[in-house]
JSON list of C-alpha atoms and ligand atoms in Angstrom, two decimals:
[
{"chain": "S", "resi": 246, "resn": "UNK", "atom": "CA", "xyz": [-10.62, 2.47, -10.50]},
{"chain": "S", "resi": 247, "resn": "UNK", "atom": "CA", "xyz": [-13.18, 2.49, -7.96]},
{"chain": "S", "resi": 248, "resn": "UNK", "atom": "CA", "xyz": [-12.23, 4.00, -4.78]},
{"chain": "S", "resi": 249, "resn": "UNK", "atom": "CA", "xyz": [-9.49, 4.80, -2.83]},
{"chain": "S", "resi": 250, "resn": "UNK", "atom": "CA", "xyz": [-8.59, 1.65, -0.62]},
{"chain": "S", "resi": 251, "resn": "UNK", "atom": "CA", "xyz": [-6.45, 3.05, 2.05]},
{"chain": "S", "resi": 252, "resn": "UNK", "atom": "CA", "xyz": [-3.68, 5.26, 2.56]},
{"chain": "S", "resi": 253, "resn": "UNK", "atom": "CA", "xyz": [-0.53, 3.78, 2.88]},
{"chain": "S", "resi": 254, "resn": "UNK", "atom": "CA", "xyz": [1.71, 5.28, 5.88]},
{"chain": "S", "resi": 255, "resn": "UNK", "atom": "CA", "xyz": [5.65, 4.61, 6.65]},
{"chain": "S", "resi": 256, "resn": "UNK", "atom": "CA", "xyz": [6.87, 5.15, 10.41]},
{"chain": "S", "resi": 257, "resn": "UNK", "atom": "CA", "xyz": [10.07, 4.14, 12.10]},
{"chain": "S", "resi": 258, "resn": "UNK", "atom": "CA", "xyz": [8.75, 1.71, 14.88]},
{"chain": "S", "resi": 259, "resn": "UNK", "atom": "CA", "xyz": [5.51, -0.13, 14.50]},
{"chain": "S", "resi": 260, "resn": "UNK", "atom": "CA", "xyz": [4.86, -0.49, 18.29]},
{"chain": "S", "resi": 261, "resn": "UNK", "atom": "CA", "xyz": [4.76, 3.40, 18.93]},
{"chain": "S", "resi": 262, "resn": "UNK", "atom": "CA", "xyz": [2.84, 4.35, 15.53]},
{"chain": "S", "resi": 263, "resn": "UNK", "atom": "CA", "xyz": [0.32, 1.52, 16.69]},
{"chain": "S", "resi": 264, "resn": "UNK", "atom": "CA", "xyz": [-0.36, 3.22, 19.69]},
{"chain": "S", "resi": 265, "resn": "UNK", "atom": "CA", "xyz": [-0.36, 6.63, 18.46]},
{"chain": "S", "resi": 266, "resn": "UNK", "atom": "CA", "xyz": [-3.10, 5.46, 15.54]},
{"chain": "S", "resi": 267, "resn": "UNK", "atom": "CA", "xyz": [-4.74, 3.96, 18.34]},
{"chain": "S", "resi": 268, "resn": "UNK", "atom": "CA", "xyz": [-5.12, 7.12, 20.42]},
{"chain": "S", "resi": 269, "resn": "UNK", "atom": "CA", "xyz": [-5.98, 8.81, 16.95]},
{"chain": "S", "resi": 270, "resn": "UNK", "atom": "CA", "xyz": [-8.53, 6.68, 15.64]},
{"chain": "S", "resi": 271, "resn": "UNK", "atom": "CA", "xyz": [-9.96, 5.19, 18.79]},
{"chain": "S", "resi": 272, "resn": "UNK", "atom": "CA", "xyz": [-9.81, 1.68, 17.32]},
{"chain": "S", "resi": 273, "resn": "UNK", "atom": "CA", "xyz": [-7.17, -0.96, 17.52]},
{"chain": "S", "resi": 274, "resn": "UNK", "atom": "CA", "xyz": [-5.80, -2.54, 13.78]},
{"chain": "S", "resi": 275, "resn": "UNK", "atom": "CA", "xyz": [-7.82, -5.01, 12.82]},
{"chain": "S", "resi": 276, "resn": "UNK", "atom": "CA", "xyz": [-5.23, -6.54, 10.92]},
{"chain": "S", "resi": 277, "resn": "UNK", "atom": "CA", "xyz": [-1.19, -7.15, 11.30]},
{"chain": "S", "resi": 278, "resn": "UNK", "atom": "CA", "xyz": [0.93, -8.91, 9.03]},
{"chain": "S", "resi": 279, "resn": "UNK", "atom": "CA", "xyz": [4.55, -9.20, 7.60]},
{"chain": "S", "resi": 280, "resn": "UNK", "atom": "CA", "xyz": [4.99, -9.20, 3.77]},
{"chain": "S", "resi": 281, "resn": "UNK", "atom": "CA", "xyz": [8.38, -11.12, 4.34]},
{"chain": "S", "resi": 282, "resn": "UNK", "atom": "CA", "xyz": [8.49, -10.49, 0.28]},
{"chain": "S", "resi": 283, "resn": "UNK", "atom": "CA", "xyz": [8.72, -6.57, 0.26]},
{"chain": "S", "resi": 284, "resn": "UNK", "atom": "CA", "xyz": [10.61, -6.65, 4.25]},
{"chain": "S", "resi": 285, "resn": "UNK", "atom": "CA", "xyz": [7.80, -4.94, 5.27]},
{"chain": "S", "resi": 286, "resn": "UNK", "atom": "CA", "xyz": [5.34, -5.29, 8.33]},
{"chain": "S", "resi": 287, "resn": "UNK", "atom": "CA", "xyz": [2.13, -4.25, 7.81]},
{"chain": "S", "resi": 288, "resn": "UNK", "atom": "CA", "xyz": [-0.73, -2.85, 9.96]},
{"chain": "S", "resi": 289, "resn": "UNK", "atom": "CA", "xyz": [-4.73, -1.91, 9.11]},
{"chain": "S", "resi": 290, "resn": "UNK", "atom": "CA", "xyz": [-6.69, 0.08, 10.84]},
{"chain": "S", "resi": 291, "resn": "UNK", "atom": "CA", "xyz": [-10.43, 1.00, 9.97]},
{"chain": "S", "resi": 292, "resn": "UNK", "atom": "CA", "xyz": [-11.71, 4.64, 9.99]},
{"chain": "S", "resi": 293, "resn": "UNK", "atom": "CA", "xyz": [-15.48, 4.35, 9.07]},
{"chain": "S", "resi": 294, "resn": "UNK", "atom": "CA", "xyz": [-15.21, 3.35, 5.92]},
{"chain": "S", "resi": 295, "resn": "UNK", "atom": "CA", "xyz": [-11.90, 3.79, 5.18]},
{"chain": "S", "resi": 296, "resn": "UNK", "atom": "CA", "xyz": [-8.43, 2.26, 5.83]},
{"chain": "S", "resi": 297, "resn": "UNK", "atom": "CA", "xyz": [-5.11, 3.14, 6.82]},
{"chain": "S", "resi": 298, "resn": "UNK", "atom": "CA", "xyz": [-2.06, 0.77, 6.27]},
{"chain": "S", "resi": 299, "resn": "UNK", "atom": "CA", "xyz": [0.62, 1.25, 8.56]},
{"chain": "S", "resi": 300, "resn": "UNK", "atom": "CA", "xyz": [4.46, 0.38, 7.23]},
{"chain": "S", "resi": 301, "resn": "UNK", "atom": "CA", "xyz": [7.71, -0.20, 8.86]},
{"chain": "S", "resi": 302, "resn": "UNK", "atom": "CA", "xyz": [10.89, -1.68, 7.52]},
{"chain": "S", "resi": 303, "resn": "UNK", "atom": "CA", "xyz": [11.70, -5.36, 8.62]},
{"chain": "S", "resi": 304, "resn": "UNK", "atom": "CA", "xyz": [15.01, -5.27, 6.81]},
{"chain": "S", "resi": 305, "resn": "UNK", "atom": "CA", "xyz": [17.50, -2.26, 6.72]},
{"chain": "S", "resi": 306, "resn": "UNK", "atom": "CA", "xyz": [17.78, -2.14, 2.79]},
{"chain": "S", "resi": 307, "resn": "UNK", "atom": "CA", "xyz": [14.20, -3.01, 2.24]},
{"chain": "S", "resi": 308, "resn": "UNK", "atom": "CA", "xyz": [11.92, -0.22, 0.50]},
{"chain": "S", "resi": 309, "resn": "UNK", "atom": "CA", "xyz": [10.29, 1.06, 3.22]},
{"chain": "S", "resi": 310, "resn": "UNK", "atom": "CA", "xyz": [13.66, 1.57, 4.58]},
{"chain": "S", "resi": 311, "resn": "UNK", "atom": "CA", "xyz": [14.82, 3.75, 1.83]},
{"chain": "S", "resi": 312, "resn": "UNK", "atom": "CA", "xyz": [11.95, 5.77, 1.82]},
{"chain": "S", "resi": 313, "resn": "UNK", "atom": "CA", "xyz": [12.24, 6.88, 5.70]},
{"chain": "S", "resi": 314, "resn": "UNK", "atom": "CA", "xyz": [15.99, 7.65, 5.01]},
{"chain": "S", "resi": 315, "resn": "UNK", "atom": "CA", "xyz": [14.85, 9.77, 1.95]},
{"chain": "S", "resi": 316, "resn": "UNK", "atom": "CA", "xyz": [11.94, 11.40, 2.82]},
{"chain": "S", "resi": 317, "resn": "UNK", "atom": "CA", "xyz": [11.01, 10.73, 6.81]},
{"chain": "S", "resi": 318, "resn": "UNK", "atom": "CA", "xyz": [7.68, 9.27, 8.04]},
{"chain": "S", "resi": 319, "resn": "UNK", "atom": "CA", "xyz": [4.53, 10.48, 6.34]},
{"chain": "S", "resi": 320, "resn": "UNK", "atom": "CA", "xyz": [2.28, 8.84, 3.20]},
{"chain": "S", "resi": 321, "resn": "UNK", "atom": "CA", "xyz": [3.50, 6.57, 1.24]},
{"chain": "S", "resi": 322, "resn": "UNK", "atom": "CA", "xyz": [1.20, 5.74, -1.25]},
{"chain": "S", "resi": 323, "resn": "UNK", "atom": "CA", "xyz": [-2.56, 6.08, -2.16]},
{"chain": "S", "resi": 324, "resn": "UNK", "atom": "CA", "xyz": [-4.69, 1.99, -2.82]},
{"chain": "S", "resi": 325, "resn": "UNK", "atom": "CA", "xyz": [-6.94, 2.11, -5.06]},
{"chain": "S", "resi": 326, "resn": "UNK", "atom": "CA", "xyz": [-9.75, -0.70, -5.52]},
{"chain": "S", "resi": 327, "resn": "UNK", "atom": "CA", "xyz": [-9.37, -2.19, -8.90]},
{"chain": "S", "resi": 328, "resn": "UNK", "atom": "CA", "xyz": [-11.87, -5.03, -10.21]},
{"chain": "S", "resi": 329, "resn": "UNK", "atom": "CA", "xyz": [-9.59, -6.14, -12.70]},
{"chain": "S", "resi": 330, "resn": "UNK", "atom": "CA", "xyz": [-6.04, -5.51, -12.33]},
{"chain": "S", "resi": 331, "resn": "UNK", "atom": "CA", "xyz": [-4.07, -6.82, -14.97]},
{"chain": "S", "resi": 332, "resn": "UNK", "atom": "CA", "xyz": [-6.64, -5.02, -17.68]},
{"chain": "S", "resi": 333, "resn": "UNK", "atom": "CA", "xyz": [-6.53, -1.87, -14.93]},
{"chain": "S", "resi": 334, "resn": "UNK", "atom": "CA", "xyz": [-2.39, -2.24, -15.60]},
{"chain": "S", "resi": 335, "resn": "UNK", "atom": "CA", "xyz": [-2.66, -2.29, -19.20]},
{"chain": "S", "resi": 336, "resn": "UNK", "atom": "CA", "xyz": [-4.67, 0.41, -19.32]},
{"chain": "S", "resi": 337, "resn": "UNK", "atom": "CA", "xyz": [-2.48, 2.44, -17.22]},
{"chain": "S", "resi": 338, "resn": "UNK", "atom": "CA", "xyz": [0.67, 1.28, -19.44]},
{"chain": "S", "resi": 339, "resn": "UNK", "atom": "CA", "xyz": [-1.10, 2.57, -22.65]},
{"chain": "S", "resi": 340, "resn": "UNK", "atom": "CA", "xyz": [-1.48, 5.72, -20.68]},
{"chain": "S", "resi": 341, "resn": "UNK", "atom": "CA", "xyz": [2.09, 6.12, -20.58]},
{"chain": "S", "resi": 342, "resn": "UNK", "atom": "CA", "xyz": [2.56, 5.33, -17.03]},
{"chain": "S", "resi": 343, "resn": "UNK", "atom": "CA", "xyz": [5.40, 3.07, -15.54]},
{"chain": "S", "resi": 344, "resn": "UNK", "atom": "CA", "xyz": [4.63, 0.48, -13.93]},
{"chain": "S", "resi": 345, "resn": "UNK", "atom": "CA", "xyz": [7.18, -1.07, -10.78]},
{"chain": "S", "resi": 346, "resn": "UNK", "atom": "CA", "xyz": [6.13, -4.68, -11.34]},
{"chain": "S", "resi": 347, "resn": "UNK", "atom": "CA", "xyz": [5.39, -6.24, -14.69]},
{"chain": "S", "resi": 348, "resn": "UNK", "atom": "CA", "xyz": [3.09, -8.87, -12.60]},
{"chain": "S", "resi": 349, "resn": "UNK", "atom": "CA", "xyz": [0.31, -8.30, -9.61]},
{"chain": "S", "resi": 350, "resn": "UNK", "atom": "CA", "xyz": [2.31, -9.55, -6.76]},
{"chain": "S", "resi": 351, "resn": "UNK", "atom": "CA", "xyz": [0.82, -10.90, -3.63]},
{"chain": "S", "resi": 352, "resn": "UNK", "atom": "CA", "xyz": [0.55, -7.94, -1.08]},
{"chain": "S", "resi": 353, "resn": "UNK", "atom": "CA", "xyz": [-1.20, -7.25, 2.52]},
{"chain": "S", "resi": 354, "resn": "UNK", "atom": "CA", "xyz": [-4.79, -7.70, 3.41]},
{"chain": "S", "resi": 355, "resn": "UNK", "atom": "CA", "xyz": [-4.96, -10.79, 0.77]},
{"chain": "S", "resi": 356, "resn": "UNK", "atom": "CA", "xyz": [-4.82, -8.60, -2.43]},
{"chain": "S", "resi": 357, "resn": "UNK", "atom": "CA", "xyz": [-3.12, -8.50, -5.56]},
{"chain": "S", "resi": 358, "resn": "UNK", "atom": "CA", "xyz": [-1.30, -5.18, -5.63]},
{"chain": "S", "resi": 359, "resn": "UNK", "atom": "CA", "xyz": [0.82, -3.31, -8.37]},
{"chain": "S", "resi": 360, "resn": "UNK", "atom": "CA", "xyz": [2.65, 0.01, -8.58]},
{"chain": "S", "resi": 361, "resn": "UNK", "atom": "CA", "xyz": [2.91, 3.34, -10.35]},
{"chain": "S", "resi": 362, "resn": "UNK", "atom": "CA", "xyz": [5.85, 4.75, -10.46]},
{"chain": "S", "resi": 363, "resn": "UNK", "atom": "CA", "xyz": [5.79, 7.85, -8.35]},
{"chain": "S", "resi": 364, "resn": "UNK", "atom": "CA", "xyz": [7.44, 9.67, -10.99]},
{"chain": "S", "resi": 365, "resn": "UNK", "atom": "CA", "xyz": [4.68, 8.84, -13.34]},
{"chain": "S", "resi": 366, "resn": "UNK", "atom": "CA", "xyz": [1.92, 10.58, -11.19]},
{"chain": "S", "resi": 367, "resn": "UNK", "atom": "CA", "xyz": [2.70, 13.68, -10.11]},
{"chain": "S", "resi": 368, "resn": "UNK", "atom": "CA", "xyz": [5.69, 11.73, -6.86]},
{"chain": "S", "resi": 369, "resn": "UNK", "atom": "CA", "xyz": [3.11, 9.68, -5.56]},
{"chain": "S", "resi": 370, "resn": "UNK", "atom": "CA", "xyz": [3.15, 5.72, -5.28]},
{"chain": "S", "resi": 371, "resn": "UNK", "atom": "CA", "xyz": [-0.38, 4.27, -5.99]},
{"chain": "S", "resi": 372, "resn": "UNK", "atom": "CA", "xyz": [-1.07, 1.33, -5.41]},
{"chain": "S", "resi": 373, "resn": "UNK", "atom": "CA", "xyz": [-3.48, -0.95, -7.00]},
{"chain": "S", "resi": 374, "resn": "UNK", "atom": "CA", "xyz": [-5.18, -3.51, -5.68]},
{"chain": "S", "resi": 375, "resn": "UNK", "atom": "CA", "xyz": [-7.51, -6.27, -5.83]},
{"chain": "S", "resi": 376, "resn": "UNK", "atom": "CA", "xyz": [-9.14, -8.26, -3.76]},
{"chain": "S", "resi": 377, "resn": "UNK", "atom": "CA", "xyz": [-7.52, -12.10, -4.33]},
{"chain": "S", "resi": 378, "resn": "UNK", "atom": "CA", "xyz": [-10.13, -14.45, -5.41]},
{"chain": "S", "resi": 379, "resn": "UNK", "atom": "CA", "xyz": [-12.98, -12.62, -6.64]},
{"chain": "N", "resi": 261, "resn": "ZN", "atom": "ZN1", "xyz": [-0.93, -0.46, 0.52]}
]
């Protein structure tokens, strides 16, 4: 793995969390997009060098959903940058770790992304990703 890629955040309404990051950050996202897949809408913002992902449901039984009934607003999951994520998942599965999806699936910010079960690493989701076509 070779760095963390962003932290992943879930909030209730993506209007007020945009603004709030905003105000936080002193930058506006560079980046907003639906994963219509996952029900999610997305939302990137740039701190130096690193990135934070904003989430919010787009569908009442989506993931994202189920996590802010469960557990509130807060982090989601920890990215990490992989250069080869299908080696990075067998790897990981040799390891002992379960795995959410058996395939890299077509996430946000035109990556490949697969998850860890949170109950696998210590409750949190990581996320790995790579960069699509490179
Ligand atoms: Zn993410």
């Amino acid at each position: 793995m070779k760095k963390i890629e962003h932290l992943g955040i879930a909030v209730k309404n993506m209007e007020d969390s945009n603004s709030l990051f905003e105000k936080l950050l002193g930058v506006s996202p560079y980046k907003q997009e639906e994963v219509a897949s996952e029900g999610v809408n997305t939302s990137f913002f740039k701190s130096g060098p690193n990135k934070i992902e904003l989430l919010a449901s787009t569908s009442p039984d989506g993931p994202i959903a189920k996590f802010l009934e469960k557990k509130g607003e807060g982090i989601h999951h920890v990215a990490f940058e992989v250069d080869d994520i299908v080696e990075e998942m067998a790897r990981l599965k040799r390891e002992g770790f379960m795995l959410l999806n058996e395939k890299p699936k077509k996430g946000a910010d035109n990556k490949w992304v697969v998850f860890v079960h949170p109950k696998s690493a210590n409750g949190v989701l990581i996320e790995l990703c790579q960069e699509i076509d490179k």
